[in-house]
CSV table of N, CA and C in Angstrom, one decimal:
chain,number,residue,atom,x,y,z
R,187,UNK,N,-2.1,-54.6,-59.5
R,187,UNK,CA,-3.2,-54.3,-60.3
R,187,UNK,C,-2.8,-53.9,-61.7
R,188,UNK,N,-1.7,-52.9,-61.8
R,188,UNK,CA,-1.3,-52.6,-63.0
R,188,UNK,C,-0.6,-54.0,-64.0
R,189,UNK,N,-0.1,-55.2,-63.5
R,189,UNK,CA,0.3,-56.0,-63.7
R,189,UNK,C,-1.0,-57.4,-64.7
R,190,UNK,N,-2.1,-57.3,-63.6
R,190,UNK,CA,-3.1,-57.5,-63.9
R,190,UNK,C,-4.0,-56.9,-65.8
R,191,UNK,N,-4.1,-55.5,-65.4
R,191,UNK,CA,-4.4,-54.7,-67.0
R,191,UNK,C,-3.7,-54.8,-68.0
R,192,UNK,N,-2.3,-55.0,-67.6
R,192,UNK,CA,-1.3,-55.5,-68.4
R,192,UNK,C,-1.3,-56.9,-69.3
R,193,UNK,N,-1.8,-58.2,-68.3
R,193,UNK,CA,-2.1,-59.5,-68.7
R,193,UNK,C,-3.5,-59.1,-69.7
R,194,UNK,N,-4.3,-58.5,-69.2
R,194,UNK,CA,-5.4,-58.3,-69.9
R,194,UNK,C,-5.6,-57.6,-71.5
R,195,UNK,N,-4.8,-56.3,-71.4
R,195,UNK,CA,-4.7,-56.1,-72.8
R,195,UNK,C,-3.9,-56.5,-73.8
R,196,UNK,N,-3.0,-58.0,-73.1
R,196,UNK,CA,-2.0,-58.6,-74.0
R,196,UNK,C,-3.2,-59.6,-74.7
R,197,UNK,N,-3.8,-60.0,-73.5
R,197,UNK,CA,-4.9,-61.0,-73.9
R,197,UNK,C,-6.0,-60.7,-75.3
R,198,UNK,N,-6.2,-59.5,-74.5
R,198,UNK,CA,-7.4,-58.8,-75.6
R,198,UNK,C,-6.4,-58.3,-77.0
R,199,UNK,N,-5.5,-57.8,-76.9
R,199,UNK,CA,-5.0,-58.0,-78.4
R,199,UNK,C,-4.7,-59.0,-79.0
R,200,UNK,N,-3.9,-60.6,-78.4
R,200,UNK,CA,-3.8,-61.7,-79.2
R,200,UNK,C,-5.4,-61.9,-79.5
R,201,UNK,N,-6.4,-61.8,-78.8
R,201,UNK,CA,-7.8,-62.3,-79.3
R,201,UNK,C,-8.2,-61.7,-80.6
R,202,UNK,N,-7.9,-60.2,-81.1
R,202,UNK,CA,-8.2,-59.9,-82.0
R,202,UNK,C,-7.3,-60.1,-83.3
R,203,UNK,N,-5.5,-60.0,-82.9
R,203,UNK,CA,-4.9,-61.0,-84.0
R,203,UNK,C,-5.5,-62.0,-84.5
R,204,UNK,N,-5.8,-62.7,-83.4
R,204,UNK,CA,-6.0,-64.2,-84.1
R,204,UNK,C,-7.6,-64.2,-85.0
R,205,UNK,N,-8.3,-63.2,-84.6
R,205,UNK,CA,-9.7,-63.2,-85.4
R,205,UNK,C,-9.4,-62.5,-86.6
R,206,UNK,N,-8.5,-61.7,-86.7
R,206,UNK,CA,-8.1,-60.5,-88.0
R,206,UNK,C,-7.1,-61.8,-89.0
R,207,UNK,N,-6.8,-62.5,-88.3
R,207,UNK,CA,-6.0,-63.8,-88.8
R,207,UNK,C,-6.7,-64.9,-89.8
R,208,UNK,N,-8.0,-65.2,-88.7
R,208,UNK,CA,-9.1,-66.3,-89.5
R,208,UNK,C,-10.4,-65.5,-90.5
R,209,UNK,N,-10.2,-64.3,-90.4
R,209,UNK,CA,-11.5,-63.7,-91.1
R,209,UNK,C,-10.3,-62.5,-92.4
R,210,UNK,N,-9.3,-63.6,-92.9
R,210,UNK,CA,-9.3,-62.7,-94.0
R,210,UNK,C,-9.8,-62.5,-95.0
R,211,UNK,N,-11.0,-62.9,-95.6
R,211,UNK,CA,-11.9,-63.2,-96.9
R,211,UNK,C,-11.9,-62.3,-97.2
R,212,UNK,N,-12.0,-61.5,-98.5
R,212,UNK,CA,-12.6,-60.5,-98.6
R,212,UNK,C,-14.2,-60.6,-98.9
R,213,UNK,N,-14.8,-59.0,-98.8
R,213,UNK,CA,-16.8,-59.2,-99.0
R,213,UNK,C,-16.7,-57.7,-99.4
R,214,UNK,N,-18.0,-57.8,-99.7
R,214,UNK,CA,-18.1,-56.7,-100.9
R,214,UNK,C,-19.0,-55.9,-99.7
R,215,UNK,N,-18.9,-54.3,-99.8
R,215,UNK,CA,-19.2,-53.6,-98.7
R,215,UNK,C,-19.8,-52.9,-99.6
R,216,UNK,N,-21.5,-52.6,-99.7
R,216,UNK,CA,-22.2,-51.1,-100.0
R,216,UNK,C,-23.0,-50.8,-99.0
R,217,UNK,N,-21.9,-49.5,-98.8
R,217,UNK,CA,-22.5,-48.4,-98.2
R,217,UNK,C,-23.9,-47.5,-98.0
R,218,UNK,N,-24.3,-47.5,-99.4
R,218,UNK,CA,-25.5,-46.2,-99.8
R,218,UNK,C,-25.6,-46.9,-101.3
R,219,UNK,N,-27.6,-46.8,-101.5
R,219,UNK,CA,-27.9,-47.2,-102.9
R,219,UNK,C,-26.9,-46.5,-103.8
R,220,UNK,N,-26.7,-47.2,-105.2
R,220,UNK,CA,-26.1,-46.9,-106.5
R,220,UNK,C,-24.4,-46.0,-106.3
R,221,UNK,N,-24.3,-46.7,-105.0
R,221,UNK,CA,-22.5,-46.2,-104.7
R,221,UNK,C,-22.1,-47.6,-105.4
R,222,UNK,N,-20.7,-47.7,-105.4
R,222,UNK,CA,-19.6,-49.1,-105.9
R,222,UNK,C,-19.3,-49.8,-104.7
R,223,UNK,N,-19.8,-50.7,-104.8
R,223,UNK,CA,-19.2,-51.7,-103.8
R,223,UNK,C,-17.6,-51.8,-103.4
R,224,UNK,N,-17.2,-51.5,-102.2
R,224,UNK,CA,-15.8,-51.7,-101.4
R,224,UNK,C,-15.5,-53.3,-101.0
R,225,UNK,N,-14.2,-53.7,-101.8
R,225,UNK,CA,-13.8,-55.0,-101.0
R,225,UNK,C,-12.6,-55.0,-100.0
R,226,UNK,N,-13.0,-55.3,-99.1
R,226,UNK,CA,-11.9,-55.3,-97.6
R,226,UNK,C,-12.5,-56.7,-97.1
R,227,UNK,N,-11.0,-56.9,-96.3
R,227,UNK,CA,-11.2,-57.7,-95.7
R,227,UNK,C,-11.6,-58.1,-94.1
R,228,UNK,N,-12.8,-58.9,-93.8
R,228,UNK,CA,-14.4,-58.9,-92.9
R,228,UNK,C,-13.8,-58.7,-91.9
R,229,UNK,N,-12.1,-58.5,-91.2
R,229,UNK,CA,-12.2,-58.6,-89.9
R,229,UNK,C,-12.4,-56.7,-90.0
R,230,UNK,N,-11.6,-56.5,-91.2
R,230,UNK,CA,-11.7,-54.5,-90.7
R,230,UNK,C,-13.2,-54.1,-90.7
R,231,UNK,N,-14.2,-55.1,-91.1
R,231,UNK,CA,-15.8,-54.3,-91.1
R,231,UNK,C,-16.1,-54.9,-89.9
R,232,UNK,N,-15.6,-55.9,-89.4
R,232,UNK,CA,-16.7,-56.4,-88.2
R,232,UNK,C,-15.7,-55.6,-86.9
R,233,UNK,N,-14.3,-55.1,-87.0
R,233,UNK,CA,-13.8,-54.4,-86.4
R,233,UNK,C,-14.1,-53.0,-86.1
R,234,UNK,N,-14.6,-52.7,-87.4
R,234,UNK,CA,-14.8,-50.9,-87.8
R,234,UNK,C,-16.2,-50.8,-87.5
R,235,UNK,N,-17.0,-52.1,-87.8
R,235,UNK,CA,-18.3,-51.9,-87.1
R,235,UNK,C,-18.3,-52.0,-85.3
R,236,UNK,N,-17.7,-52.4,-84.5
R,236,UNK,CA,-17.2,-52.7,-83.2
R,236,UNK,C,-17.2,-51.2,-82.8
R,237,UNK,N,-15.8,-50.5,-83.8
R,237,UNK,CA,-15.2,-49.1,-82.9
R,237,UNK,C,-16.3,-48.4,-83.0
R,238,UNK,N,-17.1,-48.2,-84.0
R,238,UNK,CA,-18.1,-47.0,-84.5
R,238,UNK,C,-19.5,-47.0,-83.3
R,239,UNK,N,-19.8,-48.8,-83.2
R,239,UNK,CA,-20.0,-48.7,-81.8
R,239,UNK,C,-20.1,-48.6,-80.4
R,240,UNK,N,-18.7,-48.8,-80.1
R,240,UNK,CA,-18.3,-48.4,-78.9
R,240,UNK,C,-17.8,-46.8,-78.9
R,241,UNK,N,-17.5,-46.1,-79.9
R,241,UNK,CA,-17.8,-44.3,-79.8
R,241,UNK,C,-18.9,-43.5,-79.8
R,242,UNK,N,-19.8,-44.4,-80.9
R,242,UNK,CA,-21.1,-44.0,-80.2
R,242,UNK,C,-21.9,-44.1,-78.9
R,243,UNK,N,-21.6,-45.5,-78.6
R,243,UNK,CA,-21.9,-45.7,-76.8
R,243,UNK,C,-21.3,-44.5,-76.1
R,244,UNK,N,-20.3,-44.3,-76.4
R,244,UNK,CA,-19.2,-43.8,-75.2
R,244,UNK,C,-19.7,-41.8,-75.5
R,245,UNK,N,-19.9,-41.8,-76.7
R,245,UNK,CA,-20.8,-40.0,-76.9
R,245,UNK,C,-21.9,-40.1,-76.3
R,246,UNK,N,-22.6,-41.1,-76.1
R,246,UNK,CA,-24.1,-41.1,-75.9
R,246,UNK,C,-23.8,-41.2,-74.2
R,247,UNK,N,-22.9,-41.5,-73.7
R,247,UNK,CA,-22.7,-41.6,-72.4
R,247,UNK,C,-22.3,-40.5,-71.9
R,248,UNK,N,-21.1,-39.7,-72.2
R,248,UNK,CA,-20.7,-38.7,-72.0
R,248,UNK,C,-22.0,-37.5,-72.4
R,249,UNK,N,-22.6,-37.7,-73.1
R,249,UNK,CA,-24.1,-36.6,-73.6
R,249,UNK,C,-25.1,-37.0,-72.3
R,250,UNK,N,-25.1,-37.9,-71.8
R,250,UNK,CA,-26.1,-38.3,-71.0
R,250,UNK,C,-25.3,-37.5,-69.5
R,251,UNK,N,-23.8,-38.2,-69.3
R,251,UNK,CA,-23.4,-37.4,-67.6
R,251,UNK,C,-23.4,-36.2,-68.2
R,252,UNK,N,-23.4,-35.2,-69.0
R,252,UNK,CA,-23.8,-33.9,-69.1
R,252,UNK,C,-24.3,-33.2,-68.4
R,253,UNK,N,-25.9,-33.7,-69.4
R,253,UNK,CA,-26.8,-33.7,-69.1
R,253,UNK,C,-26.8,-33.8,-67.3
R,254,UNK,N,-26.9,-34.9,-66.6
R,254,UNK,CA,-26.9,-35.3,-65.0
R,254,UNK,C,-26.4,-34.1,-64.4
R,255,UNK,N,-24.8,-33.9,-65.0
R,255,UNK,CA,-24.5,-32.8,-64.2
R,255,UNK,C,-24.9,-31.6,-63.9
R,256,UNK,N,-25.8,-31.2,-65.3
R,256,UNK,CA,-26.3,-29.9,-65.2
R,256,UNK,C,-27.3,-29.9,-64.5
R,257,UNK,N,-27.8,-31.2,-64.2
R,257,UNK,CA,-29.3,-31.4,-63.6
R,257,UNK,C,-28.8,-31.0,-61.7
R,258,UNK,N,-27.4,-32.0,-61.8
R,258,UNK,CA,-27.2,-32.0,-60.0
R,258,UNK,C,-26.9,-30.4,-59.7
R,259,UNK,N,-26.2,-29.9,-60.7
R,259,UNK,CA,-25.8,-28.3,-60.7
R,259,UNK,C,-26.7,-27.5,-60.0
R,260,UNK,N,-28.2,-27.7,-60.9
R,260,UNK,CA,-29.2,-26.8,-60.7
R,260,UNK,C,-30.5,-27.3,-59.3
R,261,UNK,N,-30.0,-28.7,-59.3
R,261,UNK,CA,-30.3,-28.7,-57.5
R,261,UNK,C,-29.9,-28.7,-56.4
R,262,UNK,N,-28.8,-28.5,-57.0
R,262,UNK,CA,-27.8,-28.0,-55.8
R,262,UNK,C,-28.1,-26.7,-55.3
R,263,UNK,N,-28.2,-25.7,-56.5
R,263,UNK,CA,-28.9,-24.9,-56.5
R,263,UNK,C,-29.8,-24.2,-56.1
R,264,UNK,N,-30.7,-25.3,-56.3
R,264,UNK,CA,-32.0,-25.2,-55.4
R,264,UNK,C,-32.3,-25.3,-54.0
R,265,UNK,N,-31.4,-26.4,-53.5
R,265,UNK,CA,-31.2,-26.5,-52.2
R,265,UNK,C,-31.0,-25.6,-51.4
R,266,UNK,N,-29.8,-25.5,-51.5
R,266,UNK,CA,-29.3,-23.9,-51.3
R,266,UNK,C,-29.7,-23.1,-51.0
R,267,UNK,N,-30.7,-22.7,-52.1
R,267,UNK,CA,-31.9,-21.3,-52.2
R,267,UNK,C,-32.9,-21.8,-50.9
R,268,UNK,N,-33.1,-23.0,-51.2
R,268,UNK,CA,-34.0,-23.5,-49.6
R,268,UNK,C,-33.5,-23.4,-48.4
R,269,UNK,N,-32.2,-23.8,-48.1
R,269,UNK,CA,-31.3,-23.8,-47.2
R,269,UNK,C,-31.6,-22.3,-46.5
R,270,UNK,N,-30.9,-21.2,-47.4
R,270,UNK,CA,-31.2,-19.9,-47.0
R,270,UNK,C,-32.3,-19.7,-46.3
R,271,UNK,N,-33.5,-19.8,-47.2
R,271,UNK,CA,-34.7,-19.3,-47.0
R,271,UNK,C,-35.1,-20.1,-45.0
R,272,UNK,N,-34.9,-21.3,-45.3
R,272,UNK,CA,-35.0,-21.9,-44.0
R,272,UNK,C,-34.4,-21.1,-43.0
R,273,UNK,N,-33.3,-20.6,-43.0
R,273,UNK,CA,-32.6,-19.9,-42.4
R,273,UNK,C,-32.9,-18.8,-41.7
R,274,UNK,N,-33.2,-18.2,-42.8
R,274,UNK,CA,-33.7,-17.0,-42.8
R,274,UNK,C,-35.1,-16.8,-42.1
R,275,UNK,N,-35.9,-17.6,-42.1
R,275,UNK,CA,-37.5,-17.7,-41.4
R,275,UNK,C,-37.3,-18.5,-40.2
R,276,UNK,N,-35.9,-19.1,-39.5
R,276,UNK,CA,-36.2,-19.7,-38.4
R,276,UNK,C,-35.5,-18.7,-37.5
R,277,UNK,N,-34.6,-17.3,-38.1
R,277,UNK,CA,-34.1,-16.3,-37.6
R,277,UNK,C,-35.2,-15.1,-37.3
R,278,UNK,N,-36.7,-15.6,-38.2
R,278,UNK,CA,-38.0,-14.0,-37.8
R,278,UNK,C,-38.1,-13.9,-36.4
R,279,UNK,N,-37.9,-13.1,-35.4
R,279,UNK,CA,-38.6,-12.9,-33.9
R,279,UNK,C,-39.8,-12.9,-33.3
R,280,UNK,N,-40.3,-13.3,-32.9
R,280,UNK,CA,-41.9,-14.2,-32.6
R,280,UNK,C,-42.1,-12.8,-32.3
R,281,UNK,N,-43.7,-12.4,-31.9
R,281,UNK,CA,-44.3,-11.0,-31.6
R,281,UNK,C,-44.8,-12.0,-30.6
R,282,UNK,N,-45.0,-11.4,-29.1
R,282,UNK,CA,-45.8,-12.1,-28.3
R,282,UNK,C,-47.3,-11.3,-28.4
R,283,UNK,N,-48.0,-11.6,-28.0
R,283,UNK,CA,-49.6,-10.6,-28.0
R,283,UNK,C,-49.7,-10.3,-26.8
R,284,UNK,N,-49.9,-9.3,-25.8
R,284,UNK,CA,-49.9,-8.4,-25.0
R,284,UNK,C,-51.4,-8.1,-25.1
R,285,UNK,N,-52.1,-8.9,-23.9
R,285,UNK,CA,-53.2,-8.4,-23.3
R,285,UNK,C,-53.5,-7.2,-22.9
């Protein structure tokens, strides 16, 4: 398996050489009205546009299992408190009624 991940991020890095290889043009980059246009070259924006969103993905995911976990936390929680309570009322002692 580790052999395998190994093939794979050789692969995934020659894929990106070879694109950072054919996309050296430079383009004019503005950012925000009445700033100066940045010239780089297209593989670092269409790269830097890539990482920016796959870290946003990956905050928005991590922000989201948070979230879940606080959720399973607090029904676990809940359970629990039911669990007890069940417990607790199938332990009351019946009163018989005496004619």
């Amino acid at each position: 398996m580790r052999a395998i991940a190994g093939l794979i991020k050789i692969a995934v890095t020659l894929v990106i050489i070879v694109f950072a290889i054919m996309n050296v043009d430079n383009v004019e980059v503005k950012y925000f009205f009445g700033q100066p246009t940045l010239k780089m070259p297209l593989f670092i924006v269409i790269l830097g546009s890539m990482l920016f969103g796959i870290v946003l993905a990956t905050l928005m995911y991590y922000l989201d299992r948070f979230k879940m976990s606080h959720q399973i936390s607090s029904l676990k929680k809940q359970v629990k408190k039911q669990d007890d309570e069940l417990e607790r009322l199938r332990n009351i002692p019946f009163m018989d009624k005496m004619d």
